[in-house]
Amino acid sequence: RDFDSLCTTHPTASACSVRRRCTSGGVSGAYCNPWSLLHSACSAAWGETLSDSPECASFKALCGSEQTAVTQCFDAQHAGVPRLVPTDKAEEGVKQLCAAMPDMPQCPKGDDADPLGTLSALCLSMQMTGCEAWSDDA
C-alpha cells in the first residue's frame, strides 16, 4: 500500500518505472518484488532521494534499525535494484541529452512521465556522453 501511494505521489520515480514494467510484463524477476522496489525507492543506500517522503515512513520505521525482526529489511533477496539510476539523475540525464540532441525521437515533447524509461530509450538508441549513469549491461 505504501508503494502504491508513493507511485501515485511520485509517478516519475525510477522504482515506479521499474514497477510499471513489471506489472506490464516487460520485465520480471526478483527486482519486481514489492520489497525490492520499496528498498529502491525508500532507502538512501540505493541513491534515491525519496527516503524522506511520507510514503517511506513505514519502511524507515521497519527497516531503519539493524535491530528489526523484519527479515526483508536486510535479506539480499529483497535488496533494491542494483545500479538503478535515481530519479533526479535520470531527469537530469534526459534534460542534458535532449538539450544536446533535441531531434531525438525519444525526447519528450512536454513533461517527462518516465525519466528512467526515456533515459533508457535514449541510451539504447545510441551510446553517448550523458549515458554514463545508465548502462544496458548494468
Tab-separated table of C-alpha atoms in Angstrom:
chain	number	residue	atom	x	y	z
A	1	ARG	CA	0.000	0.000	0.000
A	2	ASP	CA	2.830	2.437	0.820
A	3	PHE	CA	4.422	1.765	-2.545
A	4	ASP	CA	1.097	2.326	-4.329
A	5	SER	CA	0.830	5.658	-2.547
A	6	LEU	CA	4.450	6.518	-3.335
A	7	CYS	CA	3.931	5.852	-7.050
A	8	THR	CA	0.743	7.917	-7.040
A	9	THR	CA	2.569	10.836	-5.415
A	10	HIS	CA	5.890	10.359	-7.275
A	11	PRO	CA	4.971	8.641	-10.573
A	12	THR	CA	8.266	9.623	-12.194
A	13	ALA	CA	10.347	7.787	-9.560
A	14	SER	CA	12.742	5.242	-11.054
A	15	ALA	CA	11.425	2.444	-8.822
A	16	CYS	CA	7.888	3.215	-10.046
A	17	SER	CA	9.134	2.982	-13.632
A	18	VAL	CA	10.519	-0.488	-12.875
A	19	ARG	CA	7.215	-1.434	-11.247
A	20	ARG	CA	5.241	-0.371	-14.342
A	21	ARG	CA	7.458	-2.596	-16.464
A	22	CYS	CA	6.996	-5.462	-14.007
A	23	THR	CA	3.198	-5.173	-13.984
A	24	SER	CA	3.026	-4.837	-17.781
A	25	GLY	CA	5.126	-7.984	-18.221
A	26	GLY	CA	8.034	-6.063	-19.741
A	27	VAL	CA	10.405	-7.383	-17.084
A	28	SER	CA	10.213	-9.997	-14.374
A	29	GLY	CA	12.324	-11.450	-11.615
A	30	ALA	CA	13.471	-10.698	-8.095
A	31	TYR	CA	13.583	-6.944	-8.590
A	32	CYS	CA	9.839	-6.897	-9.301
A	33	ASN	CA	9.305	-7.966	-5.675
A	34	PRO	CA	7.483	-5.171	-3.791
A	35	TRP	CA	10.115	-5.173	-1.021
A	36	SER	CA	12.891	-4.770	-3.564
A	37	LEU	CA	11.078	-1.844	-5.165
A	38	LEU	CA	10.395	-0.314	-1.755
A	39	HIS	CA	14.116	-0.576	-0.922
A	40	SER	CA	14.951	1.059	-4.245
A	41	ALA	CA	12.609	3.982	-3.577
A	42	CYS	CA	12.899	4.475	0.176
A	43	SER	CA	16.437	3.571	1.150
A	44	ALA	CA	19.025	6.301	0.672
A	45	ALA	CA	21.578	3.490	0.350
A	46	TRP	CA	20.276	2.939	-3.191
A	47	GLY	CA	20.824	6.577	-4.182
A	48	GLU	CA	17.189	7.614	-4.365
A	49	THR	CA	16.055	10.882	-2.817
A	50	LEU	CA	12.563	9.799	-1.728
A	51	SER	CA	13.591	8.409	1.659
A	52	ASP	CA	12.185	11.453	3.446
A	53	SER	CA	8.805	11.329	1.716
A	54	PRO	CA	5.809	10.457	3.929
A	55	GLU	CA	5.175	7.325	1.856
A	56	CYS	CA	8.525	5.929	3.047
A	57	ALA	CA	7.833	6.498	6.764
A	58	SER	CA	6.648	2.923	7.426
A	59	PHE	CA	9.626	1.477	5.563
A	60	LYS	CA	12.007	3.657	7.579
A	61	ALA	CA	10.266	2.689	10.823
A	62	LEU	CA	10.556	-1.023	9.992
A	63	CYS	CA	13.995	-1.031	8.404
A	64	GLY	CA	15.728	1.949	9.980
A	65	SER	CA	17.453	-0.164	12.593
A	66	GLU	CA	19.525	-3.309	12.441
A	67	GLN	CA	17.538	-4.464	15.476
A	68	THR	CA	14.410	-5.091	13.395
A	69	ALA	CA	12.799	-8.510	13.256
A	70	VAL	CA	11.634	-7.862	9.669
A	71	THR	CA	13.941	-10.096	7.637
A	72	GLN	CA	13.064	-8.414	4.322
A	73	CYS	CA	14.880	-5.307	5.531
A	74	PHE	CA	18.302	-6.969	5.290
A	75	ASP	CA	17.731	-10.077	3.172
A	76	ALA	CA	19.703	-9.857	-0.088
A	77	GLN	CA	16.755	-11.485	-1.867
A	78	HIS	CA	14.755	-8.307	-1.168
A	79	ALA	CA	17.520	-5.786	-1.817
A	80	GLY	CA	16.967	-2.810	-4.073
A	81	VAL	CA	17.635	-2.868	-7.804
A	82	PRO	CA	21.429	-2.698	-8.253
A	83	ARG	CA	22.725	0.380	-10.095
A	84	LEU	CA	19.205	1.729	-10.617
A	85	VAL	CA	19.590	5.306	-11.833
A	86	PRO	CA	17.993	7.552	-9.191
A	87	THR	CA	15.089	9.697	-10.363
A	88	ASP	CA	16.941	13.008	-10.152
A	89	LYS	CA	19.883	11.645	-12.170
A	90	ALA	CA	17.512	10.178	-14.799
A	91	GLU	CA	15.696	13.530	-15.089
A	92	GLU	CA	18.974	15.426	-15.392
A	93	GLY	CA	20.329	12.935	-17.931
A	94	VAL	CA	17.242	13.282	-20.137
A	95	LYS	CA	17.435	17.086	-19.892
A	96	GLN	CA	21.082	17.148	-20.906
A	97	LEU	CA	20.779	14.611	-23.717
A	98	CYS	CA	17.656	16.224	-25.174
A	99	ALA	CA	19.154	19.718	-24.927
A	100	ALA	CA	22.171	18.483	-26.881
A	101	MET	CA	20.103	16.453	-29.374
A	102	PRO	CA	16.517	17.780	-29.322
A	103	ASP	CA	15.517	15.929	-32.504
A	104	MET	CA	15.979	12.503	-30.926
A	105	PRO	CA	12.560	10.823	-31.222
A	106	GLN	CA	12.809	9.599	-27.620
A	107	CYS	CA	12.934	13.151	-26.237
A	108	PRO	CA	9.706	14.128	-24.504
A	109	LYS	CA	7.699	16.936	-26.062
A	110	GLY	CA	6.441	18.128	-22.658
A	111	ASP	CA	6.794	16.907	-19.098
A	112	ASP	CA	8.518	13.525	-18.946
A	113	ALA	CA	6.289	10.998	-17.188
A	114	ASP	CA	9.013	8.334	-17.158
A	115	PRO	CA	12.547	9.767	-16.939
A	116	LEU	CA	14.165	6.350	-16.401
A	117	GLY	CA	12.328	4.885	-19.398
A	118	THR	CA	13.252	7.884	-21.537
A	119	LEU	CA	16.907	7.752	-20.468
A	120	SER	CA	16.957	4.030	-21.216
A	121	ALA	CA	15.450	4.560	-24.674
A	122	LEU	CA	17.920	7.344	-25.458
A	123	CYS	CA	20.952	5.381	-24.273
A	124	LEU	CA	19.846	2.188	-26.001
A	125	SER	CA	19.414	4.063	-29.275
A	126	MET	CA	22.932	5.480	-29.196
A	127	GLN	CA	25.643	5.316	-26.548
A	128	MET	CA	26.598	8.928	-25.994
A	129	THR	CA	28.044	11.330	-23.478
A	130	GLY	CA	25.427	11.568	-20.758
A	131	CYS	CA	24.726	7.838	-20.554
A	132	GLU	CA	27.462	7.138	-18.006
A	133	ALA	CA	24.985	6.635	-15.141
A	134	TRP	CA	22.965	4.259	-17.281
A	135	SER	CA	24.273	1.120	-18.922
A	136	ASP	CA	22.424	-1.683	-20.681
A	137	ASP	CA	24.878	-4.185	-19.174
A	138	ALA	CA	24.320	-2.933	-15.640
